[in-house]
CSV table of C-alpha atoms in Angstrom, one decimal:
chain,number,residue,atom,x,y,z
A,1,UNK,CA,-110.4,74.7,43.9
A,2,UNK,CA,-109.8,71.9,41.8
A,3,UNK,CA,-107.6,74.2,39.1
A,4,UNK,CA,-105.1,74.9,41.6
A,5,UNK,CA,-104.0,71.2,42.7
A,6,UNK,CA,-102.1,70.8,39.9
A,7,UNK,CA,-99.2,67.8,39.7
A,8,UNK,CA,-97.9,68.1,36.3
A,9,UNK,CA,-96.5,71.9,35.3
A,10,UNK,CA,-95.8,72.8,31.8
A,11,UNK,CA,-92.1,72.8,31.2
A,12,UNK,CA,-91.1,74.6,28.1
A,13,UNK,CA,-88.4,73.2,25.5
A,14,UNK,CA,-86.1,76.1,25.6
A,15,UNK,CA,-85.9,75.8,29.6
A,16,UNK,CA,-82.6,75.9,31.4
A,17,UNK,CA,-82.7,75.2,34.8
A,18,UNK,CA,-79.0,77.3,35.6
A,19,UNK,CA,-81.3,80.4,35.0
A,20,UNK,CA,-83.7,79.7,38.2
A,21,UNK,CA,-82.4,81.8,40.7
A,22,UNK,CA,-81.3,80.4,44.1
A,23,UNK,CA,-83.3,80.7,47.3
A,24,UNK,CA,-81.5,82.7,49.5
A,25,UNK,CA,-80.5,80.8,53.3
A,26,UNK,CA,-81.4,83.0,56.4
A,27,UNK,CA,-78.6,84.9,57.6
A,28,UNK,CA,-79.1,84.0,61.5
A,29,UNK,CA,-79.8,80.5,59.9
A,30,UNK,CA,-83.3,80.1,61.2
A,31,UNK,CA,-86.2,78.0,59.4
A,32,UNK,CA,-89.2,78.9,59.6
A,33,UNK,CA,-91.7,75.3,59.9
A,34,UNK,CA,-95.6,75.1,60.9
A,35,UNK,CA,-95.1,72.8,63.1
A,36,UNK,CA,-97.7,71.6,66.3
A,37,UNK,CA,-96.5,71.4,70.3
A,38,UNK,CA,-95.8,67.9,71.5
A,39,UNK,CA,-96.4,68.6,75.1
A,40,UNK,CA,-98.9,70.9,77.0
A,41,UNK,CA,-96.5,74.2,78.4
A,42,UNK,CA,-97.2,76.6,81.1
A,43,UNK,CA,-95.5,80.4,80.4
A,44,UNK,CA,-93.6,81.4,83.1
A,45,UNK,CA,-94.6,85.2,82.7
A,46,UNK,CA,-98.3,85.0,81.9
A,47,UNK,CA,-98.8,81.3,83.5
A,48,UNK,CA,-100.9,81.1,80.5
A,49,UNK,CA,-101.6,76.9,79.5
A,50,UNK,CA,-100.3,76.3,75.7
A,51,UNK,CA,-101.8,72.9,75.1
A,52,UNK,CA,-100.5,69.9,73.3
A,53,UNK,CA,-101.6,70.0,69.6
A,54,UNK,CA,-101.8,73.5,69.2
A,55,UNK,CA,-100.1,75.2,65.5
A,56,UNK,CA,-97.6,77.6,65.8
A,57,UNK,CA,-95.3,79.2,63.1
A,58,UNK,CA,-91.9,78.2,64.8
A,59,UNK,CA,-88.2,78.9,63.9
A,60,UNK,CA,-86.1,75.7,63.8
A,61,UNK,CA,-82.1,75.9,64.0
A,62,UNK,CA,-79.6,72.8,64.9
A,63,UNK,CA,-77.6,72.7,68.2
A,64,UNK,CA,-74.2,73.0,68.2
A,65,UNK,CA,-71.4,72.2,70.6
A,66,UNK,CA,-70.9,69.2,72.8
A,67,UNK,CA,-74.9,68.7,73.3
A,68,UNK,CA,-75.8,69.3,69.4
A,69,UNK,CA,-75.2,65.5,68.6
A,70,UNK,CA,-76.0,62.3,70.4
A,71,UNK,CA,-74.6,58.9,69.0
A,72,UNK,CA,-74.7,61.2,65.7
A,73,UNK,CA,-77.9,61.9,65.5
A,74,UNK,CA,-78.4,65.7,65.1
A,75,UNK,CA,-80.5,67.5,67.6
A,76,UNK,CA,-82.8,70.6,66.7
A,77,UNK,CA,-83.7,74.0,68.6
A,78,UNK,CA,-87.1,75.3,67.9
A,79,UNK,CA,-88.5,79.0,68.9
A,80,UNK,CA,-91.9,79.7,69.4
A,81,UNK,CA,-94.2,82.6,71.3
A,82,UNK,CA,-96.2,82.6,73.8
A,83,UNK,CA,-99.9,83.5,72.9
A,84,UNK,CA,-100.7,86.0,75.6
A,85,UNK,CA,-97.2,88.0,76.5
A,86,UNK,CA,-95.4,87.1,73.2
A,87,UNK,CA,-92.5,85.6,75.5
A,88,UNK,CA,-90.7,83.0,73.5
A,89,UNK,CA,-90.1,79.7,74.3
A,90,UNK,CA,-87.5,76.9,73.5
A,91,UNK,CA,-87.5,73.2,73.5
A,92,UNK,CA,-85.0,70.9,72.3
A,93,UNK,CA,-85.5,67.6,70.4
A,94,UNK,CA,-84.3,64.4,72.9
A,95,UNK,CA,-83.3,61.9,70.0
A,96,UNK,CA,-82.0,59.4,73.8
A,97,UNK,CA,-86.0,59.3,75.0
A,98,UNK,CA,-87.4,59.5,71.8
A,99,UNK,CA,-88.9,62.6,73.1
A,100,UNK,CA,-88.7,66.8,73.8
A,101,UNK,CA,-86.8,68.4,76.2
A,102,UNK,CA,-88.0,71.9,77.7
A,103,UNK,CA,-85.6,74.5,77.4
A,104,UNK,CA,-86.5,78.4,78.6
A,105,UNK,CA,-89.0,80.7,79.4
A,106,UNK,CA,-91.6,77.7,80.4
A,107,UNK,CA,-92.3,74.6,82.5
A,108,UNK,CA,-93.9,71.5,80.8
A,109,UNK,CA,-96.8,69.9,82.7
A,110,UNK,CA,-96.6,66.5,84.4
A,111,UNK,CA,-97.5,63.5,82.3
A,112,UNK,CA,-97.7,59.8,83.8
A,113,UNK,CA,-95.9,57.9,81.1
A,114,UNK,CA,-92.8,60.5,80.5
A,115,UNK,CA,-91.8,59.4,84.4
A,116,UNK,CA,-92.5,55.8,84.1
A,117,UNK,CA,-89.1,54.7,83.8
A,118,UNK,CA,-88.5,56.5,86.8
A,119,UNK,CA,-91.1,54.9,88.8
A,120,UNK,CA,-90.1,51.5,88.0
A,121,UNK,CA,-86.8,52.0,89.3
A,122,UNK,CA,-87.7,53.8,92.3
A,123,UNK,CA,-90.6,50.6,92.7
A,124,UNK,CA,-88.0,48.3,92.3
A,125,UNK,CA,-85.4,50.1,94.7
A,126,UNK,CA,-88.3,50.2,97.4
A,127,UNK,CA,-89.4,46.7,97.4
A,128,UNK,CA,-85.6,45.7,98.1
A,129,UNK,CA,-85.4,47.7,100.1
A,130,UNK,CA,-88.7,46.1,102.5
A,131,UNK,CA,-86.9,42.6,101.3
A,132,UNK,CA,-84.0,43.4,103.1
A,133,UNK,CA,-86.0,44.9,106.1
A,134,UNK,CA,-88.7,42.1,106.2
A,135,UNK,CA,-87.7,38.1,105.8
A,136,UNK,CA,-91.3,37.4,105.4
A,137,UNK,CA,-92.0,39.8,102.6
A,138,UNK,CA,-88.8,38.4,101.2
A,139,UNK,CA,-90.2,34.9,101.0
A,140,UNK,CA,-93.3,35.8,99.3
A,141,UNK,CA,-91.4,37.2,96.9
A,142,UNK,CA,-90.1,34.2,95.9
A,143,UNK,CA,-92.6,32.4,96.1
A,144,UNK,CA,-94.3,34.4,94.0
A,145,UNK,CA,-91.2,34.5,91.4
A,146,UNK,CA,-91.0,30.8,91.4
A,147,UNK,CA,-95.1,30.1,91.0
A,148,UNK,CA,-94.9,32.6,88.0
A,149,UNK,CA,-91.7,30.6,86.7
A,150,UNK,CA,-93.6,27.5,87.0
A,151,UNK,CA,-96.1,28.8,85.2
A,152,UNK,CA,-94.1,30.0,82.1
A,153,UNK,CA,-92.3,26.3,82.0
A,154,UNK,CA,-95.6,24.6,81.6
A,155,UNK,CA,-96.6,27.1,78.9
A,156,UNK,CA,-93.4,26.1,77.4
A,157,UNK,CA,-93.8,22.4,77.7
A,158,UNK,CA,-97.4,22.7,75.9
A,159,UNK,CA,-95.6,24.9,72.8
A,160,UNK,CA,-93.2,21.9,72.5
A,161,UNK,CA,-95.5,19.2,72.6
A,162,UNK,CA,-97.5,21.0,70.2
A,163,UNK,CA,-94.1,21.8,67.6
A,164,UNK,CA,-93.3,17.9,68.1
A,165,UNK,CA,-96.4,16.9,67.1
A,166,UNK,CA,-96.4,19.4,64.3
A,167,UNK,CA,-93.5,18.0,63.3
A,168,UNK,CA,-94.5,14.1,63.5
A,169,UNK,CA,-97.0,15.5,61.4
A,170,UNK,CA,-95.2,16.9,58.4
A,171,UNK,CA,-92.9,13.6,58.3
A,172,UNK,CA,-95.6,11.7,57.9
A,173,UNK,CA,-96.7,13.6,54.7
A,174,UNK,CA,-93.2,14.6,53.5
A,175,UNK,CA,-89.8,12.6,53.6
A,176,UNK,CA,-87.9,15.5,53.2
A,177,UNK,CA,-89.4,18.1,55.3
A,178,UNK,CA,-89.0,15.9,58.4
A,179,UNK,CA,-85.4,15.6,58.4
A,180,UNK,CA,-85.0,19.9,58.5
A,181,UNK,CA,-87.9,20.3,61.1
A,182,UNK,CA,-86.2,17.7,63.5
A,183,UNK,CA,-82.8,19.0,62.9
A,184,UNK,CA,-83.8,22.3,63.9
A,185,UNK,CA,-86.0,20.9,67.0
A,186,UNK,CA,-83.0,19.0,68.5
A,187,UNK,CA,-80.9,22.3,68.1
A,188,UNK,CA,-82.9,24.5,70.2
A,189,UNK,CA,-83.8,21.9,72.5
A,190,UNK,CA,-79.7,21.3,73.0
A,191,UNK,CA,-79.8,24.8,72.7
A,192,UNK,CA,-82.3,25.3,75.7
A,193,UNK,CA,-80.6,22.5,77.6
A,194,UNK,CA,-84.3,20.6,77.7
A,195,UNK,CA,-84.3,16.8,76.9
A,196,UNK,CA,-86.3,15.1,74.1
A,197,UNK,CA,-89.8,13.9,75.8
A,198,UNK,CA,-89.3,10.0,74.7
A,199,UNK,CA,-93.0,9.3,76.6
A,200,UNK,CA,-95.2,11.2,73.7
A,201,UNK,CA,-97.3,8.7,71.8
A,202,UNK,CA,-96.9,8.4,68.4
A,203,UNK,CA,-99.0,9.0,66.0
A,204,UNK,CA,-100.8,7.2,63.3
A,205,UNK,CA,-101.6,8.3,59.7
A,206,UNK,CA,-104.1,10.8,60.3
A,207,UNK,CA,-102.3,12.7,63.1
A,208,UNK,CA,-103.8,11.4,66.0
A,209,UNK,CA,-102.9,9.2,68.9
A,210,UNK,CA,-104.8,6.0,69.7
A,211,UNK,CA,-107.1,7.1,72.0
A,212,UNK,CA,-108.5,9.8,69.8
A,213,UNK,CA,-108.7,7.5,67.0
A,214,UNK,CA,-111.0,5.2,69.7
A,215,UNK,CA,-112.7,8.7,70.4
A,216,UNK,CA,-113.8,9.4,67.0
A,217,UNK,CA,-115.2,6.1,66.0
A,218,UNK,CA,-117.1,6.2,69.1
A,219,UNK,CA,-118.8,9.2,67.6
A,220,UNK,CA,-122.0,8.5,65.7
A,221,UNK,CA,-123.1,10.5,63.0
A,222,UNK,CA,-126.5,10.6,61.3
A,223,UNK,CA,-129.6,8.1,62.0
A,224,UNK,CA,-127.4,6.1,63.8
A,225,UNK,CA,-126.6,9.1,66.5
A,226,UNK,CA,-130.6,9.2,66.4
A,227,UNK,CA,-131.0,6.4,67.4
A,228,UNK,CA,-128.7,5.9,70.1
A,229,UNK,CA,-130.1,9.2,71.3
A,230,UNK,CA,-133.8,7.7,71.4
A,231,UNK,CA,-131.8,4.2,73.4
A,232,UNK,CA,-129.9,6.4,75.8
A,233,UNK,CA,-132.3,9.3,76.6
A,234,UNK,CA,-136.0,10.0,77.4
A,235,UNK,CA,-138.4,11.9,75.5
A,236,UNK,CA,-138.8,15.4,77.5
A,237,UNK,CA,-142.2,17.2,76.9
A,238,UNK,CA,-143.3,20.8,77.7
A,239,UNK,CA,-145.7,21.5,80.4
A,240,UNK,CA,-148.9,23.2,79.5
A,241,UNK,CA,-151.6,24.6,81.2
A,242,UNK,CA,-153.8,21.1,81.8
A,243,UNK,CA,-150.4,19.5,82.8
A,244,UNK,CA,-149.9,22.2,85.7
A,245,UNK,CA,-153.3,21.7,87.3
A,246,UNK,CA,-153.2,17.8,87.1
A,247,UNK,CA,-150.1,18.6,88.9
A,248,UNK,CA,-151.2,21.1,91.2
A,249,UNK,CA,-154.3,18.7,92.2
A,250,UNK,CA,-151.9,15.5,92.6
A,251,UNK,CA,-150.0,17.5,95.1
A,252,UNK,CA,-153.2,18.6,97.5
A,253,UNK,CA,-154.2,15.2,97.0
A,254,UNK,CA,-150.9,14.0,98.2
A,255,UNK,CA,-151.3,16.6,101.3
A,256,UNK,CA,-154.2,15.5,102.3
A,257,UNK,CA,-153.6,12.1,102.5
A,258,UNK,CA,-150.5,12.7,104.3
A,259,UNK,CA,-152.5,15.3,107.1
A,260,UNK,CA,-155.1,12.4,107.7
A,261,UNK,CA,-152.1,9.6,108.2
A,262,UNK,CA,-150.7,12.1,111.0
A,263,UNK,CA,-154.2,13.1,112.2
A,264,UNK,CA,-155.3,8.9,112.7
A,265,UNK,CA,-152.1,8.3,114.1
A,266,UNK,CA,-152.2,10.9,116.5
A,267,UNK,CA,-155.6,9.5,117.6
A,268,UNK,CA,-154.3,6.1,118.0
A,269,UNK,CA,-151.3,6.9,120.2
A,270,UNK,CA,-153.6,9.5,122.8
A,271,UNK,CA,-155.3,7.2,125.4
A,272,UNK,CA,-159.2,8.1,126.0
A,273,UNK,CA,-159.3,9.6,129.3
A,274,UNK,CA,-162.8,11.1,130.0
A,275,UNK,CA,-163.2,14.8,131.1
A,276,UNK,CA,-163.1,15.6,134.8
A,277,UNK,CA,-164.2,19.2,135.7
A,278,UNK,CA,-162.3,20.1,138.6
A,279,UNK,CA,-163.7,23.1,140.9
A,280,UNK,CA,-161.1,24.9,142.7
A,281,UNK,CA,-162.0,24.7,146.5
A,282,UNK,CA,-161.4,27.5,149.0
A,283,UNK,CA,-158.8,27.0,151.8
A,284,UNK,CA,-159.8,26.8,155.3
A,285,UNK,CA,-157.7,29.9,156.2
A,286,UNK,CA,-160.2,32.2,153.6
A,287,UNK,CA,-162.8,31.1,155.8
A,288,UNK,CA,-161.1,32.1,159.0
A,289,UNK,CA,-159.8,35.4,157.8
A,290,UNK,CA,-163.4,36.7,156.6
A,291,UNK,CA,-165.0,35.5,159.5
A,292,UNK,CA,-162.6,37.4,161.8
A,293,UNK,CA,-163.1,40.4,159.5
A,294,UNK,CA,-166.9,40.2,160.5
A,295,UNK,CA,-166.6,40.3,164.0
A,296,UNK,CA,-164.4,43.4,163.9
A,297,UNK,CA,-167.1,45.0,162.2
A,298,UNK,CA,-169.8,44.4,164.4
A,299,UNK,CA,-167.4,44.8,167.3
A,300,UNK,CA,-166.4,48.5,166.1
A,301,UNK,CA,-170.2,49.2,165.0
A,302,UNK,CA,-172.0,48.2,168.3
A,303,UNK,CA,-170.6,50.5,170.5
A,304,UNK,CA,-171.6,53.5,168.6
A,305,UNK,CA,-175.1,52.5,168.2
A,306,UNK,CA,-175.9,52.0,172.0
A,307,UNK,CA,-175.0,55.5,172.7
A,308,UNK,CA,-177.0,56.9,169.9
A,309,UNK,CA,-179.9,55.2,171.4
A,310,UNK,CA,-179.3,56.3,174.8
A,311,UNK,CA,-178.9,59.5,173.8
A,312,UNK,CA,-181.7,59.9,171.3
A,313,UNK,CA,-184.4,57.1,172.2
A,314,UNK,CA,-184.6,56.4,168.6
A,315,UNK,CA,-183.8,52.8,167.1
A,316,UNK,CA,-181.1,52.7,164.4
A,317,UNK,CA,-182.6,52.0,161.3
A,318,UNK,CA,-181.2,49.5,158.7
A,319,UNK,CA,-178.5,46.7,159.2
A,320,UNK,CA,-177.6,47.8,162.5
A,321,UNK,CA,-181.1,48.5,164.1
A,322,UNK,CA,-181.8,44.8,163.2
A,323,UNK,CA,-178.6,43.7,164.9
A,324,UNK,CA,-179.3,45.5,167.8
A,325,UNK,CA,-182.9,44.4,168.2
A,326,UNK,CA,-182.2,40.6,168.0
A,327,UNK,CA,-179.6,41.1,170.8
A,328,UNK,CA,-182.3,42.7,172.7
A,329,UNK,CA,-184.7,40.2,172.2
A,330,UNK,CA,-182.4,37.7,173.3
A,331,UNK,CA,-181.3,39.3,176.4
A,332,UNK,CA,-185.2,39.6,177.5
C-alpha cells in the first residue's frame, strides 16, 4: 500500500496546465461530502434511531434568502437518507449556538447541555420568583451573595499582598524594574478604587520580614539539630516480647495489691458481731387452729363408731377402736 501514498507526482517539462480540463459544477448545485451526524436523530416514518457519529454520504448546498446568512457568516443545508425507509432528512448548520439545527423529516433526541442555557434562565426566573413570594428565602439569598462576596475580597486581598511583595522583591534586586512594577500596581489599584495597604512590613535583603528572618535562625541544621533533639526529647524504644510480660506481670501485681487494700479495709470498717441462729417460733393462733381441727375430727368420727358397735357387737379396729376403748375404760 505504500506505492500508492504518493506526495510528489512527476510533472513533465512540456506541461501546460490551460489544457487540464475543468471539473464540471453540479447543475442543482449540490456537493456531495462524507461527512458524520452531530446529533443522534429519530425518523419520523420508520422511528428508526440514527445515532451520533454515524458516516453518511450527504449532499451539501448553501441557504439562501433572509435565513442563509447570520452576522455574514454563511449557513449550509445538508441532505442525507434514512437507513431503513430511505426518507431523507435535512439539518441546517446554527453558526448563533455554535451548533445544528433540525430541519425535516426527523426529530433530534434530547441532550442535557443543548438546553442548558434554557435552564439557567428558567432557574433564575424561579428563584425570583420564591424571593418575591418568601422574605425569608430572600434574606438567605443575600446572605449567601454577601458571604461568597466576602470570600472573593479576601482572595483578592491575599493576590495583592503577594504582587506587593513580589514587587518589594524585584526593587530590591533591580533599580529599574521597580519603578514599572509600582507604576502599574498603583494604576490598578486606583483603577480598582482599593487603597495602598501602608501596615505591610517591609522587607529586608533576602525577601523576608523580620520575624521569618528570627524563624529561620531559630532553625538548626546538622549536629547541632541532633543535639538539641537529644536535650529536648526522650529516647523512645520498641516493645518486645520480654518487655510485654514484665508489663503484663507489673499490672496483676498492681491488682492484687490494690484487691487486698480494699479487702483489709473492708475488714476494718465491719464491726465483729458474733452469729446468732434465730429459730422462727410458731404463733399461738397455729396452735389454736390445729387443735380445734382435732376436736372436729374426733367429734364427726365418734358418732359413727358407736352405732357400728351397737349394731355389730364388734370393736372398731385401729385409731378409733383405741379411742373408743379408753373412753370406756374411763367411764367404768
Amino acid at each position: 500500500m505504500g506505492e500508492r501514498k504518493v506526495l510528489n507526482k512527476y510533472i513533465p517539462a512540456d506541461f501546460d496546465p490551460k489544457l487540464v480540463p475543468r471539473g464540471k459544477k453540479p447543475v442543482d448545485g449540490l456537493i456531495p461530502v462524507r461527512m458524520m451526524l452531530p446529533f443522534s436523530i429519530q425518523c419520523s416514518t420508520c422511528s428508526t434511531f440514527l445515532y451520533r457519529g454515524r458516516k453518511f454520504n450527504s449532499k451539501k448546498e448553501a441557504v439562501k434568502g433572509v435565513d442563509g446568512k447570520y452576522l455574514g457568516i454563511q449557513r449550509y443545508r445538508f441532505y442525507i437518507k434514512c437507513g431503513g425507509c430511505s426518507r431523507p432528512l435535512t439539518f441546517l448548520t446554527d453558526p448563533k449556538n455554535a451548533d445544528y439545527e433540525m430541519e425535516s423529516g426527523g426529530t433530534r433526541n434530547y441532550e442535557v447541555w443543548h438546553d442548558e442555557r434554557k435552564t439557567n434562565e428558567q432557574f433564575e426566573k424561579d428563584a425570583e420568583e420564591d424571593e418575591k413570594i418568601d422574605s425569608m428565602k430572600a434574606l438567605e439569598n443575600r446572605v449567601l451573595e454577601s458571604q461568597r462576596e466576602m470570600a472573593e475580597l479576601d482572595a483578592l486581598e491575599e493576590i495583592r499582598a503577594m504582587n506587593a511583595r513580589h514587587v518589594k522583591m524585584m526593587g530590591k534586586r533591580g533599580g529599574g524594574e521597580m519603578d514599572t512594577a509600582q507604576a502599574v500596581l498603583n494604576a490598578r489599584e486606583a483603577h480598582l478604587g482599593l487603597d495602598q495597604d501602608d501596615a505591610d512590613e517591609e522587607l529586608n535583603e533576602n525577601g523576608l520580614t523580620n520575624d521569618e528572618e528570627e524563624l529561620v535562625k531559630s532553625i538548626k541544621f546538622g549536629r547541632a539539630a541532633q543535639q538539641s533533639l537529644q536535650e529536648q526529647t526522650t529516647v523512645i524504644h520498641r516493645l518486645d516480647e520480654k518487655d510485654e510480660i514484665l508489663a503484663e506481670k507489673k499490672r496483676r501485681e498492681e491488682a492484687e495489691a490494690l484487691m487486698n487494700k480494699r479487702k483489709s479495709e473492708e475488714a476494718k470498717s465491719k464491726p465483729s458481731i458474733p452469729g446468732i441462729i434465730v429459730k422462727k417460733r410458731r404463733k399461738r393462733n397455729d396452735r389454736e387452729e390445729e387443735a380445734k381441727r382435732t376436736k372436729t375430727l374426733e367429734e364427726n368420727n365418734q358418732p359413727t363408731a358407736a352405732s357400728a358397735t351397737a349394731t355389730s357387737g364388734v370393736k372398731p379396729a385401729g385409731a378409733l377402736s383405741g379411742l373408743l376403748g379408753y373412753g370406756s375404760s374411763d367411764s367404768d
